[in-house]
Coordinates of C-alpha atoms and ligand atoms in Angstrom, one line a residue:
M1 CA 156.1 -99.2 167.9
S2 CA 159.5 -99.0 169.3
T3 CA 163.0 -97.7 168.3
V4 CA 166.2 -98.3 169.7
V5 CA 169.5 -96.4 168.6
V6 CA 172.8 -98.4 169.1
I7 CA 175.9 -96.1 169.9
G8 CA 179.6 -96.6 170.3
T9 CA 180.6 -95.0 173.5
Q10 CA 184.3 -95.0 173.1
W11 CA 186.5 -94.6 169.9
G12 CA 184.7 -97.1 167.7
D13 CA 185.0 -100.9 167.3
E14 CA 183.0 -101.5 170.5
G15 CA 181.2 -104.5 169.0
K16 CA 178.2 -102.6 167.5
G17 CA 177.8 -105.0 164.6
K18 CA 177.5 -107.9 166.9
V19 CA 175.0 -106.3 169.0
V20 CA 173.0 -105.0 166.1
D21 CA 172.9 -108.5 164.6
L22 CA 171.6 -109.9 167.9
L23 CA 168.8 -107.4 168.3
T24 CA 167.7 -107.6 164.8
A25 CA 165.8 -110.7 165.7
R26 CA 163.4 -108.1 167.3
A27 CA 163.6 -105.5 164.6
D28 CA 161.6 -104.9 161.3
C29 CA 164.1 -102.4 160.0
V30 CA 167.6 -101.5 160.6
V31 CA 169.1 -98.1 159.6
R32 CA 172.6 -96.6 159.1
F33 CA 172.4 -93.0 159.6
Q34 CA 176.1 -91.7 159.3
G35 CA 179.4 -92.4 158.4
G36 CA 180.4 -94.7 155.3
N37 CA 182.8 -97.6 154.6
N38 CA 185.2 -96.3 157.2
A39 CA 183.1 -98.5 159.5
G40 CA 183.8 -102.1 159.8
H41 CA 181.1 -104.2 161.7
T42 CA 181.9 -107.8 162.3
L43 CA 179.2 -110.6 162.6
V44 CA 179.7 -114.1 163.6
V45 CA 176.9 -116.4 162.9
G46 CA 177.1 -120.1 163.3
G47 CA 180.9 -120.0 163.3
R48 CA 181.1 -117.9 160.0
K49 CA 182.3 -114.3 160.0
I50 CA 181.3 -111.5 157.7
I51 CA 182.4 -107.8 157.9
L52 CA 180.1 -105.2 156.7
H53 CA 181.1 -101.8 155.9
L54 CA 178.0 -100.1 154.5
T55 CA 175.1 -102.5 154.6
P56 CA 173.3 -102.4 157.9
S57 CA 174.3 -105.3 160.2
G58 CA 170.6 -106.5 160.3
I59 CA 170.9 -107.9 156.6
L60 CA 171.6 -111.6 157.8
H61 CA 168.0 -111.8 159.2
P62 CA 165.7 -112.7 156.5
G63 CA 162.7 -110.4 156.3
T64 CA 164.5 -107.4 157.8
V65 CA 164.4 -104.2 155.8
C66 CA 167.8 -102.6 155.9
L67 CA 167.9 -98.7 155.1
I68 CA 170.8 -96.5 154.3
G69 CA 169.8 -92.9 155.4
N70 CA 170.7 -89.7 153.9
G71 CA 173.5 -89.0 156.4
V72 CA 175.5 -91.8 155.2
V73 CA 178.2 -91.4 152.5
V74 CA 178.0 -94.1 150.0
D75 CA 180.9 -95.5 148.0
P76 CA 178.8 -97.2 145.2
K77 CA 181.6 -99.5 144.1
V78 CA 181.9 -100.8 147.7
L79 CA 178.2 -101.2 148.2
L80 CA 178.1 -103.3 145.0
E81 CA 181.0 -105.3 146.0
E82 CA 179.5 -105.9 149.5
L83 CA 176.1 -107.1 147.9
E84 CA 178.2 -109.7 146.0
R85 CA 180.0 -110.9 149.1
L86 CA 176.7 -111.2 150.8
K87 CA 175.4 -113.5 147.8
D88 CA 178.2 -115.6 148.3
F89 CA 177.4 -115.8 151.9
G90 CA 173.9 -117.0 150.9
V91 CA 172.1 -113.8 151.3
L92 CA 170.4 -112.5 148.4
I93 CA 169.7 -108.8 148.4
T94 CA 166.7 -107.4 146.7
P95 CA 165.2 -103.9 146.7
E96 CA 162.5 -105.2 149.2
R97 CA 165.5 -105.8 151.6
L98 CA 167.6 -102.9 151.0
V99 CA 166.8 -99.2 150.5
V100 CA 169.4 -96.4 149.8
S101 CA 168.5 -92.9 150.3
A102 CA 168.3 -90.7 147.2
Y103 CA 169.7 -87.9 149.4
A104 CA 172.8 -89.7 150.5
H105 CA 176.1 -88.3 149.2
V106 CA 178.4 -90.3 147.1
I107 CA 182.1 -90.8 147.6
M108 CA 183.7 -90.1 144.3
P109 CA 187.3 -91.1 143.2
Y110 CA 188.7 -87.7 143.9
H111 CA 187.4 -87.9 147.5
R112 CA 189.6 -91.0 147.9
L113 CA 192.5 -89.5 146.2
L114 CA 192.4 -86.3 148.2
D115 CA 192.0 -88.2 151.5
V116 CA 195.1 -90.1 150.9
A117 CA 197.1 -87.3 149.4
R118 CA 196.3 -85.0 152.3
E119 CA 197.3 -87.7 154.9
N120 CA 200.5 -88.3 153.2
R121 CA 201.4 -84.6 153.0
K122 CA 200.7 -84.2 156.8
G123 CA 203.3 -86.9 157.6
Q124 CA 203.6 -87.1 161.4
G125 CA 200.6 -85.0 162.1
R126 CA 198.3 -87.2 160.2
I127 CA 194.9 -88.1 161.5
G128 CA 195.2 -91.8 160.5
T129 CA 192.1 -91.7 158.5
T130 CA 190.9 -94.9 156.8
G131 CA 191.5 -93.5 153.4
R132 CA 188.1 -94.1 152.1
G133 CA 187.4 -90.4 151.1
I134 CA 185.0 -89.7 154.0
G135 CA 186.2 -86.4 155.1
P136 CA 186.4 -84.9 151.4
C137 CA 183.0 -86.4 150.6
Y138 CA 181.4 -84.7 153.7
E139 CA 183.3 -81.4 153.0
D140 CA 181.6 -81.3 149.5
K141 CA 178.1 -82.1 151.1
V142 CA 178.5 -79.0 153.4
A143 CA 180.2 -76.9 150.6
R144 CA 177.1 -77.7 148.5
T145 CA 179.4 -79.2 145.7
G146 CA 178.6 -82.9 146.4
V147 CA 177.0 -85.6 144.3
R148 CA 173.9 -87.3 145.8
M149 CA 172.6 -90.8 145.0
H150 CA 169.8 -89.4 142.7
H151 CA 172.4 -87.6 140.7
L152 CA 173.8 -90.9 139.5
L153 CA 170.4 -91.6 137.8
N154 CA 170.6 -88.6 135.4
E155 CA 173.4 -88.3 133.0
K156 CA 172.8 -84.6 132.4
T157 CA 172.6 -83.8 136.0
L158 CA 175.9 -85.9 136.9
R159 CA 177.9 -84.2 134.0
H160 CA 176.8 -80.8 135.3
R161 CA 177.7 -81.5 138.9
L162 CA 181.2 -82.9 137.7
E163 CA 181.8 -80.0 135.4
E164 CA 181.2 -77.6 138.2
T165 CA 183.4 -79.4 140.7
L166 CA 186.2 -81.1 138.8
E167 CA 188.1 -78.1 137.8
E168 CA 188.8 -77.2 141.5
K169 CA 189.5 -80.9 142.6
N170 CA 191.8 -81.4 139.7
F171 CA 193.6 -78.2 140.4
M172 CA 194.3 -79.3 144.0
L173 CA 195.2 -82.9 142.9
S174 CA 197.7 -81.8 140.2
H175 CA 199.0 -78.4 141.4
Y176 CA 198.9 -78.9 145.2
Y177 CA 199.4 -82.7 145.7
G178 CA 201.3 -83.6 142.6
Q179 CA 198.8 -86.3 141.7
A180 CA 197.3 -87.1 138.1
P181 CA 194.0 -85.4 137.6
V182 CA 190.7 -87.3 137.2
I183 CA 189.2 -87.3 133.8
L184 CA 185.5 -86.3 133.7
E185 CA 184.4 -88.7 131.0
N186 CA 185.8 -91.8 132.8
V187 CA 184.2 -90.8 136.0
L188 CA 181.0 -90.0 134.4
K189 CA 180.9 -93.4 132.6
E190 CA 181.8 -95.4 135.7
Y191 CA 179.4 -93.7 138.0
L192 CA 176.4 -93.9 135.6
D193 CA 177.1 -97.5 135.5
Y194 CA 177.0 -97.8 139.3
G195 CA 173.7 -95.6 139.2
R196 CA 172.1 -98.0 136.6
R197 CA 172.9 -101.0 138.9
L198 CA 171.8 -99.3 142.2
A199 CA 168.7 -97.5 140.7
P200 CA 166.3 -100.3 142.0
F201 CA 167.6 -99.6 145.7
V202 CA 167.4 -95.8 145.6
A203 CA 164.4 -94.4 147.3
D204 CA 163.2 -91.9 150.1
V205 CA 164.3 -93.5 153.3
S206 CA 162.6 -90.9 155.5
T207 CA 159.2 -91.7 154.0
R208 CA 159.8 -95.5 154.3
L209 CA 160.6 -95.0 158.1
H210 CA 157.8 -92.9 158.6
E211 CA 155.3 -95.4 157.2
A212 CA 157.2 -98.1 159.3
L213 CA 156.5 -96.0 162.5
Q214 CA 152.8 -95.5 161.6
S215 CA 152.6 -99.3 161.2
Q216 CA 154.1 -99.8 164.6
K217 CA 157.1 -101.5 163.3
A218 CA 160.3 -102.0 165.4
I219 CA 163.2 -100.0 164.1
L220 CA 166.9 -100.3 165.1
F221 CA 169.3 -97.5 164.2
E222 CA 173.0 -98.7 163.9
G223 CA 175.5 -96.1 164.8
A224 CA 179.2 -96.3 163.2
Q225 CA 182.3 -95.1 164.9
G226 CA 182.1 -94.1 168.3
T227 CA 181.2 -90.9 170.4
H228 CA 184.6 -89.6 170.8
L229 CA 185.1 -89.7 167.1
D230 CA 182.2 -87.3 166.7
V231 CA 183.3 -84.2 164.6
D232 CA 181.8 -81.9 167.3
H233 CA 182.1 -83.7 170.6
G234 CA 185.1 -85.9 170.0
T235 CA 188.9 -85.5 170.3
Y236 CA 189.1 -83.0 167.5
P237 CA 190.8 -83.0 165.1
F238 CA 191.3 -86.7 165.6
V239 CA 187.8 -87.5 164.7
T240 CA 185.8 -88.6 161.8
S241 CA 183.7 -86.1 159.7
S242 CA 180.2 -86.9 160.9
N243 CA 178.2 -86.6 164.0
T244 CA 178.3 -90.0 165.5
V245 CA 176.2 -89.4 168.4
A246 CA 172.5 -90.5 168.9
G247 CA 170.8 -87.1 168.0
N248 CA 172.0 -87.6 164.6
A249 CA 170.0 -90.8 164.0
C250 CA 167.1 -88.3 163.5
C251 CA 169.0 -85.9 161.0
G252 CA 170.7 -88.8 159.3
A253 CA 167.6 -90.8 158.6
G254 CA 165.0 -88.2 158.2
L255 CA 162.8 -88.3 161.5
G256 CA 162.0 -86.1 164.4
P257 CA 163.4 -86.7 167.9
T258 CA 160.1 -88.0 169.2
A259 CA 160.8 -91.0 167.2
I260 CA 163.5 -92.3 169.4
H261 CA 162.5 -94.4 172.4
H262 CA 165.8 -96.2 173.7
V263 CA 169.4 -95.3 173.3
L264 CA 171.8 -98.3 173.9
G265 CA 175.4 -97.6 174.4
I266 CA 178.0 -100.1 173.5
M267 CA 181.1 -100.3 175.8
K268 CA 184.0 -102.4 175.4
A269 CA 185.3 -103.8 178.6
Y270 CA 188.6 -102.1 177.9
T271 CA 189.5 -99.3 175.5
T272 CA 190.8 -99.3 172.0
R273 CA 191.6 -96.7 169.3
V274 CA 192.8 -97.0 165.6
G275 CA 194.6 -94.0 164.2
G276 CA 196.2 -91.0 165.9
G277 CA 194.8 -88.9 168.7
P278 CA 195.1 -88.9 172.6
F279 CA 194.4 -91.9 174.6
P280 CA 195.0 -91.4 178.3
T281 CA 194.8 -95.1 179.4
E282 CA 196.7 -96.6 176.5
L283 CA 199.0 -99.5 177.5
T284 CA 202.1 -100.2 175.4
D285 CA 203.2 -103.2 177.5
Q286 CA 202.4 -106.8 177.8
I287 CA 198.8 -106.1 179.0
G288 CA 198.0 -104.0 176.0
E289 CA 199.4 -106.9 174.0
H290 CA 197.3 -109.4 175.8
M291 CA 194.3 -107.3 174.8
R292 CA 195.2 -107.0 171.4
T293 CA 195.9 -110.7 170.8
C294 CA 193.1 -112.3 172.7
G295 CA 190.6 -109.6 171.6
G296 CA 191.8 -109.9 167.9
E297 CA 192.2 -106.1 168.0
F298 CA 193.2 -105.4 164.4
G299 CA 191.0 -102.9 162.3
S300 CA 188.0 -104.5 160.5
T301 CA 188.5 -102.0 157.6
T302 CA 192.2 -101.3 157.4
G303 CA 193.7 -104.3 159.3
R304 CA 196.0 -101.8 161.3
P305 CA 196.7 -103.0 164.9
R306 CA 194.4 -101.2 167.3
R307 CA 195.9 -99.4 170.2
C308 CA 194.6 -100.9 173.5
G309 CA 194.3 -99.8 177.1
W310 CA 192.3 -99.8 180.3
L311 CA 188.7 -99.0 180.4
D312 CA 188.3 -95.2 180.8
L313 CA 185.1 -94.3 182.5
S314 CA 185.5 -90.5 181.9
V315 CA 185.1 -91.4 178.1
V316 CA 182.0 -93.4 178.8
K317 CA 180.5 -90.9 181.2
D318 CA 180.7 -88.3 178.4
A319 CA 178.9 -90.8 176.2
V320 CA 176.1 -91.2 178.7
R321 CA 175.5 -87.5 178.7
L322 CA 176.0 -86.8 174.9
N323 CA 173.8 -89.6 173.8
G324 CA 171.2 -89.7 176.5
L325 CA 172.0 -93.4 177.0
A326 CA 169.3 -95.4 178.7
S327 CA 171.2 -98.6 179.1
L328 CA 174.6 -100.2 178.2
A329 CA 175.9 -103.3 176.6
V330 CA 179.3 -104.3 177.6
T331 CA 181.3 -106.3 175.1
K332 CA 184.5 -108.4 175.2
L333 CA 184.5 -109.1 178.9
D334 CA 185.9 -112.5 178.1
V335 CA 189.1 -110.8 176.7
L336 CA 190.2 -109.7 180.3
T337 CA 190.2 -113.4 181.5
G338 CA 193.8 -114.3 182.7
L339 CA 194.9 -110.7 183.7
P340 CA 195.8 -110.9 187.4
R341 CA 194.9 -107.4 188.2
L342 CA 192.5 -104.9 186.3
R343 CA 192.2 -101.3 186.4
M344 CA 189.7 -98.6 185.3
A345 CA 190.2 -94.9 185.1
V346 CA 187.5 -93.1 187.0
Q347 CA 188.7 -89.6 186.8
Y348 CA 191.6 -87.4 185.5
R349 CA 194.2 -85.5 187.6
C350 CA 195.3 -82.5 185.5
Q351 CA 197.8 -79.8 186.6
G352 CA 196.6 -80.1 190.2
N353 CA 192.9 -80.3 189.2
V354 CA 190.6 -83.3 189.3
L355 CA 188.5 -83.7 186.1
D356 CA 185.5 -86.0 185.5
R357 CA 185.4 -85.5 181.8
L358 CA 187.8 -84.9 178.8
P359 CA 188.8 -81.4 178.5
P360 CA 188.3 -79.8 175.0
E361 CA 192.0 -78.8 174.6
L362 CA 194.1 -81.9 173.3
D363 CA 197.3 -80.4 174.9
R364 CA 195.4 -80.4 178.3
L365 CA 194.1 -83.9 177.7
E366 CA 197.6 -85.1 176.9
Q367 CA 198.7 -83.8 180.3
C368 CA 195.9 -85.7 182.2
D369 CA 196.9 -88.6 184.5
P370 CA 194.2 -91.2 184.8
V371 CA 193.0 -91.9 188.4
Y372 CA 192.7 -95.7 188.6
E373 CA 190.6 -98.1 190.7
D374 CA 192.1 -101.5 191.0
F375 CA 190.3 -104.9 190.8
D376 CA 191.2 -108.5 191.1
G377 CA 191.2 -110.5 187.8
W378 CA 189.8 -113.8 187.1
E379 CA 190.9 -117.0 185.5
Q380 CA 187.6 -118.6 184.3
D381 CA 186.8 -118.7 180.5
L382 CA 183.7 -116.5 180.2
R383 CA 182.6 -117.7 176.7
Q384 CA 180.2 -120.4 177.8
V385 CA 178.5 -118.2 180.6
R386 CA 174.9 -117.4 179.8
R387 CA 173.6 -115.9 183.1
F388 CA 175.0 -113.0 185.2
E389 CA 175.1 -115.1 188.4
D390 CA 177.4 -117.5 186.7
L391 CA 180.1 -115.1 186.1
P392 CA 183.1 -115.2 188.6
S393 CA 182.6 -112.9 191.4
A394 CA 185.7 -110.7 190.3
A395 CA 184.0 -110.1 187.0
R396 CA 180.6 -109.2 188.6
R397 CA 182.4 -106.8 190.9
Y398 CA 184.2 -105.2 187.9
L399 CA 180.9 -104.7 186.2
E400 CA 179.1 -103.5 189.4
A401 CA 181.8 -100.8 189.7
V402 CA 181.1 -99.6 186.2
Q403 CA 177.4 -99.4 186.7
D404 CA 177.9 -97.5 190.1
H405 CA 180.1 -94.9 188.4
L406 CA 177.8 -94.5 185.2
G407 CA 174.4 -94.6 187.0
I408 CA 172.8 -96.6 184.2
P409 CA 171.9 -100.2 183.9
F410 CA 173.4 -102.9 181.8
S411 CA 170.9 -104.5 179.3
I412 CA 173.5 -106.9 177.6
I413 CA 176.8 -108.4 178.5
S414 CA 178.6 -110.0 175.6
V415 CA 181.2 -112.8 176.3
G416 CA 182.5 -113.8 172.8
P417 CA 182.0 -112.8 169.2
G418 CA 179.1 -115.3 168.3
R419 CA 175.5 -114.3 168.5
E420 CA 174.8 -116.9 171.2
Q421 CA 177.7 -115.8 173.4
T422 CA 175.6 -113.3 175.1
I423 CA 173.9 -112.5 178.4
V424 CA 170.7 -110.5 177.9
L425 CA 169.6 -109.0 181.2
Q426 CA 166.9 -106.7 179.7
D427 CA 165.6 -106.6 176.1
P428 CA 166.2 -103.0 174.9
F429 CA 163.2 -103.1 172.7
R430 CA 160.9 -104.0 175.8
L431 CA 162.5 -101.0 177.5
A432 CA 161.9 -98.9 174.2
S433 CA 158.2 -99.9 174.0
E434 CA 157.6 -99.0 177.7
R435 CA 159.0 -95.5 176.8
G436 CA 157.0 -95.4 173.4
F437 CA 153.7 -96.0 175.1
S438 CA 154.5 -93.2 177.6
N439 CA 155.5 -90.7 174.8
Ligands
GDP1 P1 182.1 -102.5 165.6 O1 182.9 -101.6 164.6 O2 181.7 -101.6 166.8 O3 180.9 -103.3 165.0 O4 183.3 -103.6 166.0 P2 184.1 -104.4 165.1 O5 183.4 -105.4 164.4 O6 185.0 -103.5 164.3 O7 185.1 -105.0 166.2 C1 184.7 -105.9 167.4 C2 185.5 -107.2 167.2 O8 185.2 -107.9 168.3 C3 184.8 -108.0 166.2 O9 185.9 -108.9 165.7 C4 183.8 -108.8 166.8 O10 183.6 -110.1 166.3 C5 184.5 -109.1 168.2 N1 183.4 -109.1 169.4 C6 182.4 -108.6 169.5 N2 181.7 -108.8 170.8 C7 182.8 -109.6 171.3 C8 182.9 -110.3 172.7 O11 182.1 -110.1 173.5 N3 184.1 -111.0 172.8 C9 185.0 -111.2 172.0 N4 186.0 -112.0 172.3 N5 184.8 -110.6 170.7 C10 183.9 -109.9 170.5
IMO2 P1 183.4 -98.5 163.3 O1 182.0 -98.2 162.9 C1 187.3 -97.2 164.6 C2 188.8 -93.5 162.8 C3 190.1 -93.5 161.8 C4 190.7 -92.3 162.0 C5 189.5 -91.3 162.2 C6 189.1 -90.6 161.0 O2 184.0 -99.8 162.7 O3 183.6 -98.4 164.7 P2 188.1 -91.3 158.7 O4 188.3 -92.2 157.6 O5 186.6 -91.5 159.2 O6 188.1 -89.8 158.1 O7 189.1 -91.4 159.8 O8 188.4 -92.0 162.6 N1 187.8 -94.3 162.4 C7 187.3 -95.5 163.1 N2 188.0 -96.0 164.1 N3 186.2 -97.6 164.2 C8 185.7 -97.1 163.1 O9 184.3 -97.5 162.6 C9 186.3 -96.0 162.5 N4 185.8 -95.0 161.4 C10 186.8 -94.1 161.5 O10 191.0 -94.7 162.3 O11 191.3 -92.2 163.2
MG3 MG1 184.7 -101.6 163.6

């Protein structure tokens, strides 16, 4: 029995999808536990690319069971479209391969409308959400006015839920945001149809996972977003609306903390961010442009250009602490090829003080100046490298400095988007099973 949680250590898009797809070769089950189709996880297999928003990134491995936990917010239309796209990709999804928690909350049309209307009204101060209705759906969950997957399976219950909630939603939409109200009968008809189509996939994920653990299966938990987009621990309010940290793998899937054996952090070799919010090491010059162009840094969900900057180790140090990271996968090292000098921020200087971590107050963070260490760059194309020893010495020095500052080992180094473009130093599942036996 071994379980591994994969977590983004920065502001998302670290390459979680690629690593999850790679590690699925060792997993029996892959589980999403938070977020929704704000996520965009890119897999490149045999030169073919697919972006998944809701389906766990293990789905391309035949025989792996993919589970969408109670902590995820599900847009049923997007899920059904994704299943169709997977079919075109040659992957047929059956209820034996995909399970959606009956407890997962459903993104309704008014959630999407409210998300977009609210952002438009905010103007300059907007968060830069993905506009997928994520925040409003989680709000309804906590307000106890949400719709869950099992509600879609019963007309009477769904009608009752909508009658209770639509009066207020429509008041906000029409009187506050100047939008057309949504019509109950239309929503009811559309969502009952989604319910009918998804019914074979809806079950209790917690029980399934418990059974998998009892039968010594290997389970991979796939985080979405990144640690600094966490609603509690991130750069609030420029965050998403769920807990993205490893602890939420338990709540969002329905397991206890003793079920987790290894937490793997994914760290991009530089930093990116989509949407608004502070970014101390951001580069708006030619170097940032190099990262965006060579790294293909355009949002997988919205297509927006990602903001790019130097690696910020205060950000990653926070992630080590907040997630209890046991090892690190570094991704996109190949993108730094060709830059003559490299920098990484190791601390901040803020109003005469030296800080090791991000302060909670955004205005203070905005006044922080990164303290940089400088490194030589390298010219060698890394995409064919498969052993640590074969990396150029400058790349090894860069990685060794990261490891010295963070105090945790690398288990994986990724040198390209493809599954095979990877240096595996230690198998996270082996590390997990060693831990599992000593639990
Ligand atoms: P996720 O949201 O964390 O799964 O990451 P995304 O898929 O949104 O963004 C990561 C992007 O980088 C995708 O286009 C991946 O195909 C790509 N990628 C992942 N690892 C590497 C790598 O090591 N090198 C390069 N060049 N691209 C990578
Ligand atoms: P993956 O899983 C990068 C960002 C949005 C916005 C903020 C809130 O691919 O790493 P939301 O729609 O969640 O209310 O938007 O969070 N955001 C992401 N940024 N990668 C993601 O997911 C993201 N999911 C949300 O850009 O700033
Ligand atoms: Mg992404």
